[in-house]
């Protein structure tokens, strides 16, 4: 047969030099232009643990981890073995008129971490989990309203986008789902006002907001849970990015002793290889949706419980437990935040370091000295948040660290590394940030020359 010798890894090697041209022609040309403009088109060839390797063999430290999916690192051997074992076993996958053994195992293991919840619904992604949560909340309560927080990110499908108020994502796609109301993050009075109508099915919240790494006050999440109980609203924790050990606890809500009615998981649960999401919920909610035999399939997703996805989730939990990665995230994250926080007094552009575990935000802000202020204002006038590119681009080009700005117009650089980073990696991060931030205080200087290039690009874009 023609396909008997199909080797996709060989295909990757043969065609990798054409990746940009293929994407420009057949996929997203604008993304190709962005990568070339900021110098990120290095042609990554290999990923191993917390490291990436480019076409020249240079090693990079990955603080992006695929938007958090590689919590256990890239190509973990235990995950690879689990996936191979499924492929080698001829399992009766996705029969549909049957139930999945591996889905039962993964659900059982997930619920052990969250013993106050009873049922699991599997999906293919975080966005699908958000969609399911909206449907479950409305179906279980008979209410139409959904309340969410300003600056939240809950996905780019229509339901998720309706709970995401960033105009950069919403523009051109409205009108969105009716009945969705935004309140300020950390504002319990505004939440109570929204819930007092008793028409709100669910309050959905990220315990720590991914866009900006915005932290809740100590009172907000417990107070929100109490208000939801008072007004008969379901409390939904979107732990798609914060869950599975990222913050030094299995769930971020554990830091505030909160027990939601629903928990949404995805990203890290996949191990980075096979997309998977999970909605963990109370039996009382679940049973109102799947309440009789002719509604057994009232909500679902064709590939949601496929054996590869379930195996990836099982293997990921095994690795996290056996390598004690939740404790490692707490320890390494605290050390890294402390090291970066110690830099704040020495640099007027560096404002704050915040986060939990290995979800860290490094925030920059306007300086006081006249020379730096003038340069800052030029960048801000061209495009709000542009200064952070003067940090992330040199981190990448000069120090081989891949990270990101935490959102449109944001002054915060987000660190979201694999939970497997070492003490040496932390030193690498500390040294690189210290060097780049120091350079950003030298005007004129190489970093501000980069700033002029970015301003020119921003001006051309606006024109």
Short mmCIF file of C-alpha atoms in Angstrom, two decimals:
data_model
loop_
_atom_site.label_atom_id
_atom_site.label_comp_id
_atom_site.label_asym_id
_atom_site.label_seq_id
_atom_site.Cartn_x
_atom_site.Cartn_y
_atom_site.Cartn_z
CA UNK A 1 0.00 0.00 0.00
CA UNK A 2 1.19 3.53 -0.66
CA UNK A 3 0.79 4.57 2.97
CA UNK A 4 2.58 1.57 4.49
CA UNK A 5 5.80 3.55 4.93
CA UNK A 6 4.22 6.84 5.96
CA UNK A 7 6.62 8.56 8.36
CA UNK A 8 5.23 11.88 9.58
CA UNK A 9 8.41 12.76 11.47
CA UNK A 10 10.32 12.40 8.20
CA UNK A 11 7.71 14.58 6.53
CA UNK A 12 8.28 17.21 9.23
CA UNK A 13 12.02 17.24 8.47
CA UNK A 14 11.46 17.37 4.71
CA UNK A 15 8.95 20.24 4.81
CA UNK A 16 9.99 22.27 7.86
CA UNK A 17 11.87 24.86 5.80
CA UNK A 18 8.55 25.62 4.07
CA UNK A 19 6.50 26.10 7.24
CA UNK A 20 6.17 29.87 6.92
CA UNK A 21 5.35 29.82 3.22
CA UNK A 22 2.75 27.06 3.71
CA UNK A 23 1.08 28.97 6.55
CA UNK A 24 1.12 32.23 4.61
CA UNK A 25 -0.48 30.49 1.62
CA UNK A 26 -2.93 28.12 3.30
CA UNK A 27 -3.38 29.19 6.93
CA UNK A 28 -2.87 32.44 8.89
CA UNK A 29 -0.66 34.84 6.95
CA UNK A 30 -0.98 37.55 9.60
CA UNK A 31 0.52 35.29 12.26
CA UNK A 32 3.48 34.60 9.97
CA UNK A 33 3.97 38.36 9.55
CA UNK A 34 3.85 38.92 13.32
CA UNK A 35 6.47 36.24 14.02
CA UNK A 36 8.82 37.62 11.36
CA UNK A 37 8.37 41.20 12.57
CA UNK A 38 9.39 40.43 16.16
CA UNK A 39 12.05 37.87 15.24
CA UNK A 40 10.32 34.76 16.56
CA UNK A 41 10.51 32.78 13.30
CA UNK A 42 13.43 30.63 14.49
CA UNK A 43 11.95 27.33 13.30
CA UNK A 44 11.62 25.20 16.43
CA UNK A 45 12.62 21.61 15.71
CA UNK A 46 12.33 19.81 19.04
CA UNK A 47 10.68 20.03 22.44
CA UNK A 48 11.83 18.24 25.56
CA UNK A 49 10.55 18.98 29.06
CA UNK A 50 10.71 22.72 29.64
CA UNK A 51 13.03 23.33 26.68
CA UNK A 52 12.64 24.07 22.98
CA UNK A 53 15.36 23.76 20.33
CA UNK A 54 15.48 25.83 17.14
CA UNK A 55 16.77 25.00 13.65
CA UNK A 56 20.33 25.79 14.75
CA UNK A 57 20.13 23.64 17.88
CA UNK A 58 19.93 26.57 20.32
CA UNK A 59 18.08 25.78 23.57
CA UNK A 60 15.23 27.98 24.82
CA UNK A 61 13.46 27.98 28.17
CA UNK A 62 9.72 27.83 27.54
CA UNK A 63 7.76 30.07 29.93
CA UNK A 64 4.68 29.94 27.71
CA UNK A 65 4.17 26.13 27.73
CA UNK A 66 1.65 26.24 24.91
CA UNK A 67 -0.62 28.59 26.92
CA UNK A 68 -0.27 26.24 29.89
CA UNK A 69 -0.90 22.85 28.30
CA UNK A 70 2.62 21.51 28.93
CA UNK A 71 2.47 21.49 32.73
CA UNK A 72 4.41 18.22 32.82
CA UNK A 73 6.77 19.39 30.06
CA UNK A 74 6.91 18.45 26.41
CA UNK A 75 7.06 14.81 25.32
CA UNK A 76 7.08 13.31 28.80
CA UNK A 77 8.02 9.61 28.47
CA UNK A 78 5.15 8.43 30.68
CA UNK A 79 2.64 10.27 28.53
CA UNK A 80 4.17 8.97 25.32
CA UNK A 81 4.06 5.42 26.65
CA UNK A 82 0.41 5.78 27.69
CA UNK A 83 -0.58 6.99 24.22
CA UNK A 84 1.43 4.26 22.50
CA UNK A 85 -0.18 1.61 24.70
CA UNK A 86 -3.62 2.74 23.52
CA UNK A 87 -2.58 2.74 19.86
CA UNK A 88 -1.07 -0.73 20.22
CA UNK A 89 -4.11 -2.28 21.92
CA UNK A 90 -6.91 -2.14 19.34
CA UNK A 91 -9.31 -0.77 21.96
CA UNK A 92 -13.00 -0.38 21.01
CA UNK A 93 -12.76 3.41 20.89
CA UNK A 94 -15.80 5.73 20.50
CA UNK A 95 -18.36 2.99 20.03
CA UNK A 96 -20.89 5.62 21.21
CA UNK A 97 -23.58 3.00 21.98
CA UNK A 98 -21.38 1.86 24.84
CA UNK A 99 -19.61 3.51 27.77
CA UNK A 100 -15.86 4.15 27.97
CA UNK A 101 -13.75 2.31 30.53
CA UNK A 102 -10.94 4.87 30.41
CA UNK A 103 -13.38 7.76 30.82
CA UNK A 104 -14.62 6.09 33.98
CA UNK A 105 -11.09 5.76 35.30
CA UNK A 106 -10.18 9.39 34.56
CA UNK A 107 -13.43 10.70 36.06
CA UNK A 108 -12.84 8.64 39.21
CA UNK A 109 -9.31 10.03 39.59
CA UNK A 110 -10.33 13.63 38.99
CA UNK A 111 -13.12 13.50 41.56
CA UNK A 112 -10.69 12.25 44.21
CA UNK A 113 -9.05 15.67 44.03
CA UNK A 114 -12.41 17.45 44.34
CA UNK A 115 -14.42 15.21 46.70
CA UNK A 116 -17.34 17.65 47.13
CA UNK A 117 -18.25 17.17 43.45
CA UNK A 118 -19.81 14.01 42.07
CA UNK A 119 -20.01 13.92 38.28
CA UNK A 120 -17.77 14.60 35.27
CA UNK A 121 -18.67 15.66 31.76
CA UNK A 122 -15.80 15.37 29.25
CA UNK A 123 -15.25 17.76 26.36
CA UNK A 124 -12.56 18.50 23.79
CA UNK A 125 -11.34 21.87 25.05
CA UNK A 126 -11.68 24.59 27.63
CA UNK A 127 -14.07 26.51 25.38
CA UNK A 128 -16.33 23.44 25.13
CA UNK A 129 -16.31 23.21 28.93
CA UNK A 130 -17.48 26.82 29.17
CA UNK A 131 -20.26 26.11 26.67
CA UNK A 132 -21.33 23.07 28.70
CA UNK A 133 -21.28 25.07 31.94
CA UNK A 134 -23.57 27.72 30.44
CA UNK A 135 -26.03 25.06 29.26
CA UNK A 136 -25.89 23.08 32.51
CA UNK A 137 -26.41 26.20 34.63
CA UNK A 138 -29.38 27.38 32.63
CA UNK A 139 -30.86 23.90 32.42
CA UNK A 140 -30.43 23.16 36.12
CA UNK A 141 -31.74 26.49 37.45
CA UNK A 142 -34.26 27.49 34.81
CA UNK A 143 -32.70 30.95 34.81
CA UNK A 144 -31.27 32.83 31.80
CA UNK A 145 -28.56 35.06 33.32
CA UNK A 146 -24.81 34.48 33.42
CA UNK A 147 -22.53 36.86 35.35
CA UNK A 148 -18.80 37.12 34.67
CA UNK A 149 -15.95 39.47 35.55
CA UNK A 150 -14.45 42.29 33.52
CA UNK A 151 -11.06 41.42 31.98
CA UNK A 152 -11.96 37.71 32.05
CA UNK A 153 -11.09 35.27 29.29
CA UNK A 154 -13.38 32.27 28.92
CA UNK A 155 -12.75 31.28 25.31
CA UNK A 156 -13.50 32.36 21.76
CA UNK A 157 -16.55 30.24 20.92
CA UNK A 158 -19.81 32.22 20.99
CA UNK A 159 -20.70 31.34 24.58
CA UNK A 160 -17.16 31.84 25.84
CA UNK A 161 -16.77 35.08 23.90
CA UNK A 162 -20.02 36.34 25.44
CA UNK A 163 -18.21 36.08 28.81
CA UNK A 164 -15.04 37.76 27.53
CA UNK A 165 -15.28 41.53 27.29
CA UNK A 166 -12.06 42.29 25.39
CA UNK A 167 -13.11 44.29 22.31
CA UNK A 168 -10.11 42.96 20.37
CA UNK A 169 -11.75 39.53 20.46
CA UNK A 170 -15.40 40.63 20.21
CA UNK A 171 -15.16 43.15 17.38
CA UNK A 172 -16.91 41.96 14.24
CA UNK A 173 -18.61 38.97 15.89
CA UNK A 174 -21.47 40.60 17.76
CA UNK A 175 -24.30 40.29 18.69
CA UNK A 176 -23.33 37.64 21.20
CA UNK A 177 -25.26 35.52 23.69
CA UNK A 178 -27.97 37.51 25.52
CA UNK A 179 -28.29 37.53 29.28
CA UNK A 180 -24.57 37.87 30.04
CA UNK A 181 -23.58 40.59 32.52
CA UNK A 182 -20.10 41.81 33.45
CA UNK A 183 -19.10 42.99 36.93
CA UNK A 184 -15.73 44.33 38.11
CA UNK A 185 -13.33 41.69 39.43
CA UNK A 186 -13.08 41.84 43.25
CA UNK A 187 -16.37 43.78 43.60
CA UNK A 188 -18.75 41.89 45.89
CA UNK A 189 -21.26 44.75 46.01
CA UNK A 190 -21.59 44.70 42.22
CA UNK A 191 -21.95 40.91 42.30
CA UNK A 192 -24.74 41.06 44.88
CA UNK A 193 -26.56 43.68 42.86
CA UNK A 194 -26.35 41.44 39.78
CA UNK A 195 -27.50 38.32 41.66
CA UNK A 196 -30.32 39.98 43.62
CA UNK A 197 -32.73 39.67 40.69
CA UNK A 198 -32.65 35.89 41.24
CA UNK A 199 -32.51 35.48 37.47
CA UNK A 200 -28.82 34.54 37.30
CA UNK A 201 -28.07 30.89 36.60
CA UNK A 202 -24.32 31.05 37.20
CA UNK A 203 -21.46 33.25 38.23
CA UNK A 204 -18.39 32.08 36.30
CA UNK A 205 -14.97 33.29 37.42
CA UNK A 206 -11.28 32.56 36.96
CA UNK A 207 -9.80 32.35 40.48
CA UNK A 208 -6.78 34.21 39.09
CA UNK A 209 -7.45 36.03 35.85
CA UNK A 210 -5.16 34.85 33.07
CA UNK A 211 -5.26 38.15 31.17
CA UNK A 212 -3.10 40.24 33.48
CA UNK A 213 -2.57 37.64 36.24
CA UNK A 214 -5.08 39.63 38.31
CA UNK A 215 -5.33 38.34 41.87
CA UNK A 216 -8.52 38.14 43.92
CA UNK A 217 -8.69 39.80 47.31
CA UNK A 218 -8.82 37.36 50.21
CA UNK A 219 -12.54 38.14 50.61
CA UNK A 220 -13.69 37.96 46.99
CA UNK A 221 -14.01 34.25 46.17
CA UNK A 222 -15.41 33.17 49.59
CA UNK A 223 -17.77 36.14 49.50
CA UNK A 224 -18.85 35.33 45.95
CA UNK A 225 -19.58 31.71 46.90
CA UNK A 226 -21.68 32.88 49.84
CA UNK A 227 -23.65 35.29 47.63
CA UNK A 228 -24.29 32.55 45.09
CA UNK A 229 -25.72 30.32 47.83
CA UNK A 230 -27.86 33.21 49.10
CA UNK A 231 -29.44 33.91 45.71
CA UNK A 232 -29.61 30.36 44.30
CA UNK A 233 -26.91 30.96 41.68
CA UNK A 234 -24.37 28.31 40.72
CA UNK A 235 -20.73 29.19 41.42
CA UNK A 236 -18.53 28.07 38.50
CA UNK A 237 -14.73 28.13 38.81
CA UNK A 238 -12.98 28.35 35.44
CA UNK A 239 -9.76 26.51 36.33
CA UNK A 240 -8.86 25.85 32.69
CA UNK A 241 -5.54 27.66 33.11
CA UNK A 242 -5.15 27.71 36.92
CA UNK A 243 -6.04 24.07 37.61
CA UNK A 244 -4.06 20.79 37.68
CA UNK A 245 -1.37 22.13 40.03
CA UNK A 246 -0.46 25.38 38.25
CA UNK A 247 -0.82 27.57 41.36
CA UNK A 248 0.72 25.15 43.86
CA UNK A 249 -2.63 23.52 44.68
CA UNK A 250 -4.61 21.12 42.52
CA UNK A 251 -7.20 23.87 42.11
CA UNK A 252 -6.52 27.56 42.64
CA UNK A 253 -9.78 27.95 44.64
CA UNK A 254 -8.17 25.81 47.35
CA UNK A 255 -6.05 28.81 48.34
CA UNK A 256 -9.29 30.49 49.47
CA UNK A 257 -11.12 27.39 50.80
CA UNK A 258 -13.93 27.68 48.27
CA UNK A 259 -16.02 24.74 46.99
CA UNK A 260 -17.63 25.62 43.63
CA UNK A 261 -20.72 23.96 42.18
CA UNK A 262 -18.81 23.40 38.94
CA UNK A 263 -15.09 23.30 38.11
CA UNK A 264 -13.82 23.57 34.53
CA UNK A 265 -10.53 21.88 33.61
CA UNK A 266 -8.58 21.54 30.36
CA UNK A 267 -5.14 22.68 29.08
CA UNK A 268 -2.71 20.85 31.41
CA UNK A 269 -5.00 17.80 31.68
CA UNK A 270 -4.12 17.00 28.07
CA UNK A 271 -0.40 16.59 28.68
CA UNK A 272 -0.05 18.79 25.61
CA UNK A 273 -0.76 16.01 23.10
CA UNK A 274 -4.47 15.20 22.92
CA UNK A 275 -7.05 17.93 23.66
CA UNK A 276 -9.31 17.17 26.61
CA UNK A 277 -11.57 19.15 28.91
CA UNK A 278 -13.63 18.22 31.94
CA UNK A 279 -16.58 19.77 33.74
CA UNK A 280 -16.74 18.58 37.34
CA UNK A 281 -20.13 19.24 38.91
CA UNK A 282 -22.53 18.40 41.69
CA UNK A 283 -24.92 15.49 41.15
CA UNK A 284 -27.87 17.80 41.74
CA UNK A 285 -26.85 19.85 38.71
CA UNK A 286 -25.97 16.90 36.50
CA UNK A 287 -29.18 15.02 37.24
CA UNK A 288 -31.32 17.97 36.13
CA UNK A 289 -29.70 17.87 32.68
CA UNK A 290 -29.56 14.10 32.16
CA UNK A 291 -32.81 13.51 34.02
CA UNK A 292 -34.38 10.64 32.07
CA UNK A 293 -33.45 8.05 29.48
CA UNK A 294 -34.61 10.00 26.45
CA UNK A 295 -32.30 12.84 27.53
CA UNK A 296 -29.23 10.65 28.06
CA UNK A 297 -27.57 12.32 25.06
CA UNK A 298 -29.05 15.82 25.44
CA UNK A 299 -25.54 17.26 25.50
CA UNK A 300 -22.32 15.70 24.28
CA UNK A 301 -19.40 15.90 21.88
CA UNK A 302 -18.39 13.23 19.39
CA UNK A 303 -14.71 12.92 20.31
CA UNK A 304 -14.95 13.96 23.97
CA UNK A 305 -14.27 10.59 25.59
CA UNK A 306 -11.87 9.20 23.01
CA UNK A 307 -9.35 6.75 24.45
CA UNK A 308 -6.25 8.81 23.56
CA UNK A 309 -7.62 11.86 25.39
CA UNK A 310 -8.58 9.81 28.42
CA UNK A 311 -5.16 8.12 28.47
CA UNK A 312 -3.47 11.51 28.24
CA UNK A 313 -5.44 12.75 31.24
CA UNK A 314 -4.71 9.62 33.28
CA UNK A 315 -0.99 9.78 32.47
CA UNK A 316 -0.81 13.49 33.28
CA UNK A 317 -2.29 12.93 36.74
CA UNK A 318 0.11 10.02 37.30
CA UNK A 319 3.11 12.21 36.46
CA UNK A 320 1.91 15.09 38.61
CA UNK A 321 1.48 12.74 41.56
CA UNK A 322 4.63 10.67 41.15
CA UNK A 323 6.89 13.67 40.54
CA UNK A 324 5.16 15.79 43.22
CA UNK A 325 4.77 18.61 40.74
CA UNK A 326 2.11 20.48 42.72
CA UNK A 327 4.51 20.90 45.64
CA UNK A 328 7.28 21.76 43.18
CA UNK A 329 5.13 24.49 41.61
CA UNK A 330 4.45 26.02 45.01
CA UNK A 331 8.11 25.96 46.05
CA UNK A 332 9.67 27.06 42.76
CA UNK A 333 7.01 29.71 42.21
CA UNK A 334 7.53 31.27 45.65
CA UNK A 335 11.29 31.39 45.10
CA UNK A 336 10.94 32.94 41.66
CA UNK A 337 8.42 35.56 42.77
CA UNK A 338 10.69 36.53 45.65
CA UNK A 339 13.73 36.87 43.37
CA UNK A 340 11.82 39.04 40.90
CA UNK A 341 10.15 41.09 43.65
CA UNK A 342 13.56 41.97 45.06
CA UNK A 343 14.28 43.78 41.78
CA UNK A 344 11.32 46.17 42.15
CA UNK A 345 13.04 48.83 44.31
CA UNK A 346 15.96 49.04 41.88
CA UNK A 347 13.98 49.71 38.69
CA UNK A 348 11.42 52.49 38.34
CA UNK A 349 9.73 50.83 35.36
CA UNK A 350 9.12 47.61 37.33
CA UNK A 351 5.97 47.96 39.42
CA UNK A 352 4.89 44.63 40.87
CA UNK A 353 5.36 40.86 40.80
CA UNK A 354 2.31 38.77 41.69
CA UNK A 355 0.81 35.32 41.32
CA UNK A 356 0.51 31.89 42.87
CA UNK A 357 2.74 28.91 42.18
CA UNK A 358 4.05 29.02 38.63
CA UNK A 359 1.50 31.52 37.34
CA UNK A 360 3.36 34.79 37.70
CA UNK A 361 2.75 38.30 36.43
CA UNK A 362 5.57 40.84 36.16
CA UNK A 363 3.98 44.29 35.80
CA UNK A 364 5.65 47.39 34.40
CA UNK A 365 4.41 50.97 34.63
CA UNK A 366 5.16 54.61 33.83
CA UNK A 367 8.46 55.93 35.20
CA UNK A 368 9.09 59.17 37.08
CA UNK A 369 12.35 60.35 35.51
CA UNK A 370 11.84 62.72 32.58
CA UNK A 371 13.98 60.88 30.03
CA UNK A 372 12.31 57.51 30.63
CA UNK A 373 8.88 59.12 30.86
CA UNK A 374 9.27 60.72 27.42
CA UNK A 375 10.25 57.39 25.86
CA UNK A 376 7.44 55.55 27.66
CA UNK A 377 4.88 58.07 26.44
CA UNK A 378 6.01 57.67 22.82
CA UNK A 379 5.37 53.91 23.07
CA UNK A 380 2.04 54.31 24.86
CA UNK A 381 0.82 56.86 22.33
CA UNK A 382 1.64 54.49 19.47
CA UNK A 383 0.02 51.46 21.12
CA UNK A 384 -0.98 50.89 24.73
CA UNK A 385 1.11 48.14 26.34
CA UNK A 386 3.84 48.29 23.70
CA UNK A 387 6.56 48.68 26.33
CA UNK A 388 6.27 45.01 27.34
CA UNK A 389 7.49 44.01 23.88
CA UNK A 390 10.76 45.73 24.88
CA UNK A 391 11.00 43.06 27.58
CA UNK A 392 9.69 39.93 25.85
CA UNK A 393 11.57 40.36 22.55
CA UNK A 394 15.06 40.75 24.13
CA UNK A 395 14.27 37.92 26.54
CA UNK A 396 13.69 35.76 23.48
CA UNK A 397 16.47 36.99 21.18
CA UNK A 398 19.23 37.61 23.72
CA UNK A 399 18.43 35.19 26.55
CA UNK A 400 16.54 32.38 24.80
CA UNK A 401 13.45 32.70 27.00
CA UNK A 402 9.99 32.38 25.46
CA UNK A 403 7.26 34.26 27.29
CA UNK A 404 4.33 36.55 26.49
CA UNK A 405 2.56 39.78 27.31
CA UNK A 406 -0.53 38.84 29.30
CA UNK A 407 -3.10 40.45 27.02
CA UNK A 408 -3.99 43.27 24.63
CA UNK A 409 -2.85 46.62 26.00
CA UNK A 410 -1.37 44.95 29.07
CA UNK A 411 1.72 46.12 30.95
CA UNK A 412 2.23 42.66 32.48
CA UNK A 413 4.52 39.92 31.25
CA UNK A 414 3.17 36.49 32.19
CA UNK A 415 5.27 33.51 33.21
CA UNK A 416 3.52 30.16 32.76
CA UNK A 417 6.31 27.57 32.63
CA UNK A 418 6.08 23.80 32.90
CA UNK A 419 5.88 22.69 36.52
CA UNK A 420 9.13 20.79 35.94
CA UNK A 421 11.48 23.81 35.87
CA UNK A 422 14.61 23.47 37.99
CA UNK A 423 16.54 25.74 40.33
CA UNK A 424 18.97 26.37 37.46
CA UNK A 425 16.06 27.41 35.23
CA UNK A 426 14.92 29.86 37.89
CA UNK A 427 18.40 31.41 37.96
CA UNK A 428 18.26 31.64 34.17
CA UNK A 429 14.97 33.55 34.44
CA UNK A 430 16.21 35.81 37.22
CA UNK A 431 19.43 36.72 35.42
CA UNK A 432 17.68 37.32 32.10
CA UNK A 433 14.99 39.56 33.57
CA UNK A 434 17.55 41.55 35.54
CA UNK A 435 19.62 42.12 32.40
CA UNK A 436 16.71 43.09 30.16
CA UNK A 437 15.06 45.36 32.73
CA UNK A 438 18.38 47.09 33.37
CA UNK A 439 18.77 47.69 29.64
CA UNK A 440 15.26 49.13 29.45
CA UNK A 441 16.39 51.91 31.79
CA UNK A 442 19.17 53.05 29.44
CA UNK A 443 17.98 55.79 27.09
CA UNK A 444 19.20 55.90 24.40
CA UNK A 445 20.06 52.24 24.10
CA UNK A 446 19.57 49.07 22.09
CA UNK A 447 16.20 48.25 23.67
CA UNK A 448 14.83 51.70 22.88
CA UNK A 449 16.05 51.33 19.32
CA UNK A 450 13.82 48.26 19.21
CA UNK A 451 11.10 50.48 20.66
CA UNK A 452 11.43 52.90 17.73
CA UNK A 453 11.01 49.99 15.30
CA UNK A 454 7.90 48.81 17.16
CA UNK A 455 6.47 52.33 17.17
CA UNK A 456 7.05 52.63 13.43
CA UNK A 457 5.25 49.31 12.89
CA UNK A 458 2.36 50.41 15.13
CA UNK A 459 2.02 53.72 13.25
CA UNK A 460 1.98 51.93 9.89
CA UNK A 461 -0.66 49.53 11.20
CA UNK A 462 -2.91 52.35 12.38
CA UNK A 463 -2.48 54.18 9.07
#
